[in-house]
PDB file of C-alpha atoms in Angstrom:
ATOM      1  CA  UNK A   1       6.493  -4.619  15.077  1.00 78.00           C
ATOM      2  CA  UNK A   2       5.646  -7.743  16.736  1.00 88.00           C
ATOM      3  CA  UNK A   3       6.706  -8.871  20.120  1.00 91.00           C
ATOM      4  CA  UNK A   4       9.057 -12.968  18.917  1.00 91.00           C
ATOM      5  CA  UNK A   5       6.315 -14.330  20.773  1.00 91.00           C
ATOM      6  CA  UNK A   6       3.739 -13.518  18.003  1.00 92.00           C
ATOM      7  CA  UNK A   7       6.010 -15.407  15.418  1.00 92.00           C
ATOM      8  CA  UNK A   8       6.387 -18.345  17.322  1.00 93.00           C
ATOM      9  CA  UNK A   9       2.319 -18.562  16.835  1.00 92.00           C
ATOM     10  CA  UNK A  10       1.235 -21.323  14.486  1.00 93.00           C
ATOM     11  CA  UNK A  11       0.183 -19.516  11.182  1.00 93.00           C
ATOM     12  CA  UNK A  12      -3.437 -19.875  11.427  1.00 94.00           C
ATOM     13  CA  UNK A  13      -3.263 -18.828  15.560  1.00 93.00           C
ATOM     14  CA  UNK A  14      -2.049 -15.686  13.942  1.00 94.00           C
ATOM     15  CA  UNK A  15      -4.130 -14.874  10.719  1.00 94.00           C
ATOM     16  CA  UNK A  16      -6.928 -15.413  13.665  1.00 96.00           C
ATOM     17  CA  UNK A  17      -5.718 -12.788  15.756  1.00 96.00           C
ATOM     18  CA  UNK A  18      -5.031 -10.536  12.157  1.00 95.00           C
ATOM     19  CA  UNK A  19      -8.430 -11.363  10.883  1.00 96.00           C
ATOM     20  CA  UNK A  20      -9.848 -10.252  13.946  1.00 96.00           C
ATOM     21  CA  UNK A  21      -8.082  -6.813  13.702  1.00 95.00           C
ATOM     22  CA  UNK A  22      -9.149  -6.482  10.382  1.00 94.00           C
ATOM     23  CA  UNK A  23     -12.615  -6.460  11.270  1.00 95.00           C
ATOM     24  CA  UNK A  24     -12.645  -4.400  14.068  1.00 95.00           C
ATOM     25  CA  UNK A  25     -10.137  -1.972  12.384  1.00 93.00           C
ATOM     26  CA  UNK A  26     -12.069  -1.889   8.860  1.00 91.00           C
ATOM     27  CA  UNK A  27     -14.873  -0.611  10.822  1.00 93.00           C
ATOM     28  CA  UNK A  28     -14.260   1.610  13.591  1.00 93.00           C
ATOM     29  CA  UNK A  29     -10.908   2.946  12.363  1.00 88.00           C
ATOM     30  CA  UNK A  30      -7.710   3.071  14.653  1.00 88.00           C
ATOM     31  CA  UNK A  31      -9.455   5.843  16.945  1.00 86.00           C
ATOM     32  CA  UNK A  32     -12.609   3.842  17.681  1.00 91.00           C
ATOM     33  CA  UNK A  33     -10.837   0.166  17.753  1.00 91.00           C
ATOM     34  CA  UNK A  34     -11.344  -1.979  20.735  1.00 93.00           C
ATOM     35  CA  UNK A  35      -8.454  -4.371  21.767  1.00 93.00           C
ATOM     36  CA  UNK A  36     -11.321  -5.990  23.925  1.00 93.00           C
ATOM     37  CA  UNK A  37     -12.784  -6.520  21.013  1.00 95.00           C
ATOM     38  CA  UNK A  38     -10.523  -8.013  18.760  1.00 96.00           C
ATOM     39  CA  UNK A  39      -9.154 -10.203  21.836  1.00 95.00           C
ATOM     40  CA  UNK A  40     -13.066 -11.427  22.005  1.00 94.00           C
ATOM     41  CA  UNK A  41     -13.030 -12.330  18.386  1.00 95.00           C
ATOM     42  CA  UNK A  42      -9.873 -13.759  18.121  1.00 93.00           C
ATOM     43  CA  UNK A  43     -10.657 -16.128  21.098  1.00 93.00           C
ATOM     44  CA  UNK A  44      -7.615 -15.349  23.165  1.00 91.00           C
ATOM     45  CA  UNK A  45      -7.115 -14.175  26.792  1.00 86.00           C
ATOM     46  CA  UNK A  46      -7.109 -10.694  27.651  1.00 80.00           C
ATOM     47  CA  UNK A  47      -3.916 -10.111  28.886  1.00 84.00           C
ATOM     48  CA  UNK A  48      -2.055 -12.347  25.984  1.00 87.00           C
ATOM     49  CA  UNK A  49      -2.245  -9.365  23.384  1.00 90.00           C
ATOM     50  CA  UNK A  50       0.790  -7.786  25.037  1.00 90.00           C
ATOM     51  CA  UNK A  51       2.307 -11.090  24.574  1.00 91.00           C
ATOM     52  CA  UNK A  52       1.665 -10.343  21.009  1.00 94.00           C
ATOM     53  CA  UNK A  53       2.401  -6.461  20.325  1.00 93.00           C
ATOM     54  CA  UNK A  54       3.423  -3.671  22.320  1.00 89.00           C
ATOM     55  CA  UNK A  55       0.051  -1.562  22.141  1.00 87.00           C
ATOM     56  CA  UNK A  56      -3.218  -1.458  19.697  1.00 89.00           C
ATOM     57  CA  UNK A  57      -0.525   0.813  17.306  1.00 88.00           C
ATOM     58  CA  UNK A  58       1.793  -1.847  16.439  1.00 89.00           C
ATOM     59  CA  UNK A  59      -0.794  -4.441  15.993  1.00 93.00           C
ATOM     60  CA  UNK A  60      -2.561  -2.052  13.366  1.00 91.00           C
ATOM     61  CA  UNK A  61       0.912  -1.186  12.089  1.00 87.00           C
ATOM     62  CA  UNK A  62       1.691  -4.796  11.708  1.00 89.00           C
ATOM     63  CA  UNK A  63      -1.958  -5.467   9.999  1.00 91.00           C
ATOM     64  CA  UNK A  64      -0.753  -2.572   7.966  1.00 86.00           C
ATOM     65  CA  UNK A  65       2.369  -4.368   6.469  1.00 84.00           C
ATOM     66  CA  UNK A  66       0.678  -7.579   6.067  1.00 87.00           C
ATOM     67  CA  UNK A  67      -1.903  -5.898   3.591  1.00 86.00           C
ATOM     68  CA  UNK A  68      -0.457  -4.492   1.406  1.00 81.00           C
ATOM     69  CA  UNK A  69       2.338  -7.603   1.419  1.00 80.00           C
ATOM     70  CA  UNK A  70      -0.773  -9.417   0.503  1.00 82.00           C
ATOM     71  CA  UNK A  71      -2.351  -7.174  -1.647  1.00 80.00           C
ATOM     72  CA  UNK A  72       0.763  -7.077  -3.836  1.00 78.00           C
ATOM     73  CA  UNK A  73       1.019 -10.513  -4.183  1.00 78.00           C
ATOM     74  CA  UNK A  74      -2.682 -10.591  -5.297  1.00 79.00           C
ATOM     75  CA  UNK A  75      -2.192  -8.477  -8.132  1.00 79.00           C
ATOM     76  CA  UNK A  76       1.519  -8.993  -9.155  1.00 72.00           C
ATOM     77  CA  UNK A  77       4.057  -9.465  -9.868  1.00 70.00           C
ATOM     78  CA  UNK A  78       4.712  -6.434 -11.412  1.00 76.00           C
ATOM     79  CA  UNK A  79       7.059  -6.504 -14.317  1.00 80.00           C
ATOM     80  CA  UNK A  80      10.012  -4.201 -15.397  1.00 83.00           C
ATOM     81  CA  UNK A  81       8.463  -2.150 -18.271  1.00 83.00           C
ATOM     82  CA  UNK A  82      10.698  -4.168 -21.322  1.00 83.00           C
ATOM     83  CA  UNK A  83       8.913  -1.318 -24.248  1.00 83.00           C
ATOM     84  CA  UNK A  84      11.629  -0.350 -26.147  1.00 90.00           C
ATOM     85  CA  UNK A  85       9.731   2.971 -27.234  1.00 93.00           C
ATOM     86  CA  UNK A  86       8.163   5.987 -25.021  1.00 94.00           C
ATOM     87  CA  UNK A  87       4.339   4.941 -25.388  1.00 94.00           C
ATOM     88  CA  UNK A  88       4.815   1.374 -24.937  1.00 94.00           C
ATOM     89  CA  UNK A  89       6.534   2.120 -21.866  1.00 94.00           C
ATOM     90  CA  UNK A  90       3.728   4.544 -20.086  1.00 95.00           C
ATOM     91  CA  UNK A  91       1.157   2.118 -21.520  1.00 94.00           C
ATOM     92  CA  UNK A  92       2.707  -0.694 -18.911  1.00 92.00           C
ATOM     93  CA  UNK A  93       3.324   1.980 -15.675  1.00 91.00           C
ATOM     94  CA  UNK A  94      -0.565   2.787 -16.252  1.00 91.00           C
ATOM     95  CA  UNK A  95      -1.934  -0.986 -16.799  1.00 90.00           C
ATOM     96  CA  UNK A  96       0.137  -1.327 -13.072  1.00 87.00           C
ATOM     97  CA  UNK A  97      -1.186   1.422 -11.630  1.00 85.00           C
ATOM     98  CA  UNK A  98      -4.882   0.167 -12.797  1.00 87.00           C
ATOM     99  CA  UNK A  99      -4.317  -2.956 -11.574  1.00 87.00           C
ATOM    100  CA  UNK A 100      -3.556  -1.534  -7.910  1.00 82.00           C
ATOM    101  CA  UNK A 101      -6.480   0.694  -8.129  1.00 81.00           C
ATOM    102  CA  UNK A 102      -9.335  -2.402  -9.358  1.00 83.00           C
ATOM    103  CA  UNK A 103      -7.811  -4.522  -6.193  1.00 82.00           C
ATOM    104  CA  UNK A 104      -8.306  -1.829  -3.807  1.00 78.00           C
ATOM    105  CA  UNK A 105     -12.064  -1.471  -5.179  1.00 76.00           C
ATOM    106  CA  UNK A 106     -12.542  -5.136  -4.767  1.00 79.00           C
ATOM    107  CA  UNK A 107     -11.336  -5.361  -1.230  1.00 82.00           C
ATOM    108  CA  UNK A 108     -13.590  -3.179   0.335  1.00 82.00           C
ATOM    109  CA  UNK A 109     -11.866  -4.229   4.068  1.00 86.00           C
ATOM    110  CA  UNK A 110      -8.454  -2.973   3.237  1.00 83.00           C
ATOM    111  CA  UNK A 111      -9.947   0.228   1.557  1.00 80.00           C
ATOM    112  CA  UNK A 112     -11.506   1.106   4.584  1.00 83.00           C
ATOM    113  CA  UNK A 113      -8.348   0.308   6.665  1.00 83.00           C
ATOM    114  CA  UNK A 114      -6.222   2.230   4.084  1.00 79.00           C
ATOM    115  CA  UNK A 115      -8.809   5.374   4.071  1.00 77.00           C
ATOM    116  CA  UNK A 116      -8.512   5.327   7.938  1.00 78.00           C
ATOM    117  CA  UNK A 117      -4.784   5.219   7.708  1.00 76.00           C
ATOM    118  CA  UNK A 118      -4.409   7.902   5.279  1.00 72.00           C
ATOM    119  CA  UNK A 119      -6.558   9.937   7.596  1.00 70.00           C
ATOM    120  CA  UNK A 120      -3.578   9.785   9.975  1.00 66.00           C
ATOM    121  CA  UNK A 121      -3.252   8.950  13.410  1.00 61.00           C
ATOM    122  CA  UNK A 122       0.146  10.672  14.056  1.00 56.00           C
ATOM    123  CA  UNK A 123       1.268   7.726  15.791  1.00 63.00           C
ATOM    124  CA  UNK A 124       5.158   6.462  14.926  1.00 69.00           C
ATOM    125  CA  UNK A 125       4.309   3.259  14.437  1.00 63.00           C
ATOM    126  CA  UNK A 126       2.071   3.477  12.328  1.00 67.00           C
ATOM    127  CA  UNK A 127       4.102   6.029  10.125  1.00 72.00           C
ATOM    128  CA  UNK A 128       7.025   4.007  10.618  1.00 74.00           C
ATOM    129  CA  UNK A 129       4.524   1.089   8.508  1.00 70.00           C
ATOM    130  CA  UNK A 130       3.977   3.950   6.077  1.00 72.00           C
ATOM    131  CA  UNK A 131       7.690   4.529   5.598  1.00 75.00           C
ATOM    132  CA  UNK A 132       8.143   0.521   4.425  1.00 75.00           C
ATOM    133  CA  UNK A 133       5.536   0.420   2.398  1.00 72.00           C
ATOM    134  CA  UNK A 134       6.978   2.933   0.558  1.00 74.00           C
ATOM    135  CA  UNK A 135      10.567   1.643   0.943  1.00 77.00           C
ATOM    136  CA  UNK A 136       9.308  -1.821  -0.430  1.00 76.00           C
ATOM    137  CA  UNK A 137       8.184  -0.479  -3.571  1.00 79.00           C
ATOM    138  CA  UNK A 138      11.544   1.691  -3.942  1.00 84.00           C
ATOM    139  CA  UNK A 139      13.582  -1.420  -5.736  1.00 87.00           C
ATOM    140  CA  UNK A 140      11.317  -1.364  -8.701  1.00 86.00           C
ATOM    141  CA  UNK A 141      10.959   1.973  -8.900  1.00 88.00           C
ATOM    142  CA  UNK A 142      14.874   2.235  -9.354  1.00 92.00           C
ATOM    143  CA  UNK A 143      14.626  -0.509 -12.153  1.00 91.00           C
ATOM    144  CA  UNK A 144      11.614   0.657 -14.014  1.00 91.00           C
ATOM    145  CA  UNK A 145      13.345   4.137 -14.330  1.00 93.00           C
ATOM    146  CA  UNK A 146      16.389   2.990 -15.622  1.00 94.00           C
ATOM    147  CA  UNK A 147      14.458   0.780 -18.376  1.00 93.00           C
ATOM    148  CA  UNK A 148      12.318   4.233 -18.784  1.00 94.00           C
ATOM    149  CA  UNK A 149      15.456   6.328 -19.275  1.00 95.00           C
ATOM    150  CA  UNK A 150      17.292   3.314 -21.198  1.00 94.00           C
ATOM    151  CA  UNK A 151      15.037   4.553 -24.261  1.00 95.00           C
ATOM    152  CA  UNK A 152      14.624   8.180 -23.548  1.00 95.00           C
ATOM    153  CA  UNK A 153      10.732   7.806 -22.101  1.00 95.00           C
ATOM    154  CA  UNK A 154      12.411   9.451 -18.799  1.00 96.00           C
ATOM    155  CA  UNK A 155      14.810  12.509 -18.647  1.00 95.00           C
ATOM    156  CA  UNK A 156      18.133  12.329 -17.138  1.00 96.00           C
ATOM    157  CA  UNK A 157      18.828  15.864 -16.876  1.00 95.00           C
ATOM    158  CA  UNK A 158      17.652  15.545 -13.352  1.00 93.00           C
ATOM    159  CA  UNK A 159      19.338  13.434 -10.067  1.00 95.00           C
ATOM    160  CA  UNK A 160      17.134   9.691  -9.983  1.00 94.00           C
ATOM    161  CA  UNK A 161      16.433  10.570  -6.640  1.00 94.00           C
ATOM    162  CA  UNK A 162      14.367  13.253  -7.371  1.00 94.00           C
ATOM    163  CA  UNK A 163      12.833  11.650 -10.373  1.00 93.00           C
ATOM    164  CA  UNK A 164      12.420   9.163  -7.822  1.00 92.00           C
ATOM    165  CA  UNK A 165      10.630  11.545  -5.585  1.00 91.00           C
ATOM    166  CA  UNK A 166       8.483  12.559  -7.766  1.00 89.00           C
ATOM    167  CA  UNK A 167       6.734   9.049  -8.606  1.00 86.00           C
ATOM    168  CA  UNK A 168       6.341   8.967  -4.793  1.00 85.00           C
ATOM    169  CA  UNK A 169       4.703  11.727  -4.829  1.00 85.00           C
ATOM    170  CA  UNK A 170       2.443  10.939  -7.505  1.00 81.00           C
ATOM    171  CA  UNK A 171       1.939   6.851  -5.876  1.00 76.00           C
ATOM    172  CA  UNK A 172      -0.001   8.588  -3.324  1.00 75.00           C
ATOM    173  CA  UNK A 173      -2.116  10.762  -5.233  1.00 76.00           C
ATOM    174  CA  UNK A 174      -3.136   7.498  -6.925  1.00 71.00           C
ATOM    175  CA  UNK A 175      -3.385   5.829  -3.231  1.00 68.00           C
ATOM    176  CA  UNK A 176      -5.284   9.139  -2.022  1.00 71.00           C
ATOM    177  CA  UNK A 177      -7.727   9.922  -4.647  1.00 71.00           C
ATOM    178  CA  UNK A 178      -8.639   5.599  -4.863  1.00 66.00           C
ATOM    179  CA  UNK A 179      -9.129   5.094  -1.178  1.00 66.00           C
ATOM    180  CA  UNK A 180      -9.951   8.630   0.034  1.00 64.00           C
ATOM    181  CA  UNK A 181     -12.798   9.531  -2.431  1.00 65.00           C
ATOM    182  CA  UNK A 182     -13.966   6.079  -3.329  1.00 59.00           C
ATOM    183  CA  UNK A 183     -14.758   6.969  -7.145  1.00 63.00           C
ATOM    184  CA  UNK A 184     -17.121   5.260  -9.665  1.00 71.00           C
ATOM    185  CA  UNK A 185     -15.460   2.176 -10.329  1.00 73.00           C
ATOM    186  CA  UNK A 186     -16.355   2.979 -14.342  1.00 78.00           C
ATOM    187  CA  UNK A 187     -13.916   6.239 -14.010  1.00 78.00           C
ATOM    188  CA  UNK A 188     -11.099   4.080 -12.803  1.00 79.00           C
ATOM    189  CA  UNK A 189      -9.404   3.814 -15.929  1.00 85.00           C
ATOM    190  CA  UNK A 190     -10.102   7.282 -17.235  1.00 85.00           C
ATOM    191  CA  UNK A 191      -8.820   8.826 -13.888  1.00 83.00           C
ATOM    192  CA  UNK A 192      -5.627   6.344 -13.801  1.00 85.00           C
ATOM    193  CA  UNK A 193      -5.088   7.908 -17.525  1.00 89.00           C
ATOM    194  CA  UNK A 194      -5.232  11.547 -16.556  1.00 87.00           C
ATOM    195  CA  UNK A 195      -2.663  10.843 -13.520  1.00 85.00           C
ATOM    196  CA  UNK A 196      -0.281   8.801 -15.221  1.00 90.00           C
ATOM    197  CA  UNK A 197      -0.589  11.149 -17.735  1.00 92.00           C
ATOM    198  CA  UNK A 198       0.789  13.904 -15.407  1.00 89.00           C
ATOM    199  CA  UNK A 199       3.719  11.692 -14.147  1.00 89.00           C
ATOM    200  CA  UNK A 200       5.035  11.784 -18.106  1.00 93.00           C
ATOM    201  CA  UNK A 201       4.819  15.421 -18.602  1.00 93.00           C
ATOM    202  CA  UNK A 202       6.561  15.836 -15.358  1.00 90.00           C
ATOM    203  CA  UNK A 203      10.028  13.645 -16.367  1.00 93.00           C
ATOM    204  CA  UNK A 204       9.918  12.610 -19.841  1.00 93.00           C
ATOM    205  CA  UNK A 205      12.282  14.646 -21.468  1.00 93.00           C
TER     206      UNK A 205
END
């Protein structure tokens, strides 16, 4: 996280200092990131980045959460599924999910900071960043499975959380396969299909 100091910037002091952290991030990856680097872009002194954050993890932790916070605001809001029948319902969850994956193919900065990040750096801030993005999505997970299971498109034979779990699980196959093997932008839709497709065999009733 931040040091208060950073939030007592003026906005566009700190979208500088972000900006500059996207660039050098984007293309050398956490590993081969200079601090000297960004400081020399952002146009700040050398010693005021530990003003700002901790170490070069939290800045790229914080870059992290910004994002995606922006990346979601891009493409949503994303609506409650309101289908009152099975196909209807899976036919919104997969226009979402192809929405995410067409904004991540037309930022190619944050897919190369999300590829790097998914290639793990074992550091705890950094998963700690991982662990909210997650978190943040988990209040519309809860509501789009109890519209799902309101008109039996999701079992309820099982606990939520696990059912909750599960949709994790498959999230970052989605996240993976986009960002990690960069496919033909043409077999976005087909691909989206075919994983979707095994989320509803996996808890439909």
């Amino acid at each position: 996280m931040p040091r208060p100091r950073f939030h007592t910037l003026p906005r566009e002091r700190q979208q500088t200092i972000l900006h500059a952290a996207l660039d050098e991030f984007s293309a050398h990856g956490f590993a081969g990131a200079s601090l000297n680097r960004i400081i020399a872009e952002a146009g700040i002194s050398k010693g005021s980045i530990y003003y700002y954050f901790d170490s070069k993890e939290d800045l790229y932790a914080h870059l992290l959460r910004e994002q995606v916070e922006q990346l979601i605001v891009r493409v949503g809001p994303f609506s409650v599924p309101a289908a009152t029948e099975p196909d209807a319902y899976w036919s919104t969850i997969e226009n979402h999910c192809l929405r995410l994956v067409r904004a991540y193919d037309a930022s190619p900065q944050l897919a190369n900071l999300l590829r790097d990040w998914m290639s793990g750096t074992g550091a705890p801030a950094i998963e700690n960043a991982q662990r909210d993005a997650e978190l943040s999505a988990l209040p519309w997970m809860t509501r789009a499975l109890a519209a799902g299971q309101s008109i039996g498109a999701i079992r309820t034979d099982i606990p939520d959380a696990l059912l909750l779990a599960i949709g994790m699980a498959i999230g970052r196959v989605i996240d993976s396969w986009v960002i990690a093997e960069a496919p033909d932008p043409r077999e976005h839709a087909a691909a989206v299909h075919t994983i979707v497709d095994i989320l509803r065999r996996a808890i439909q009733p």
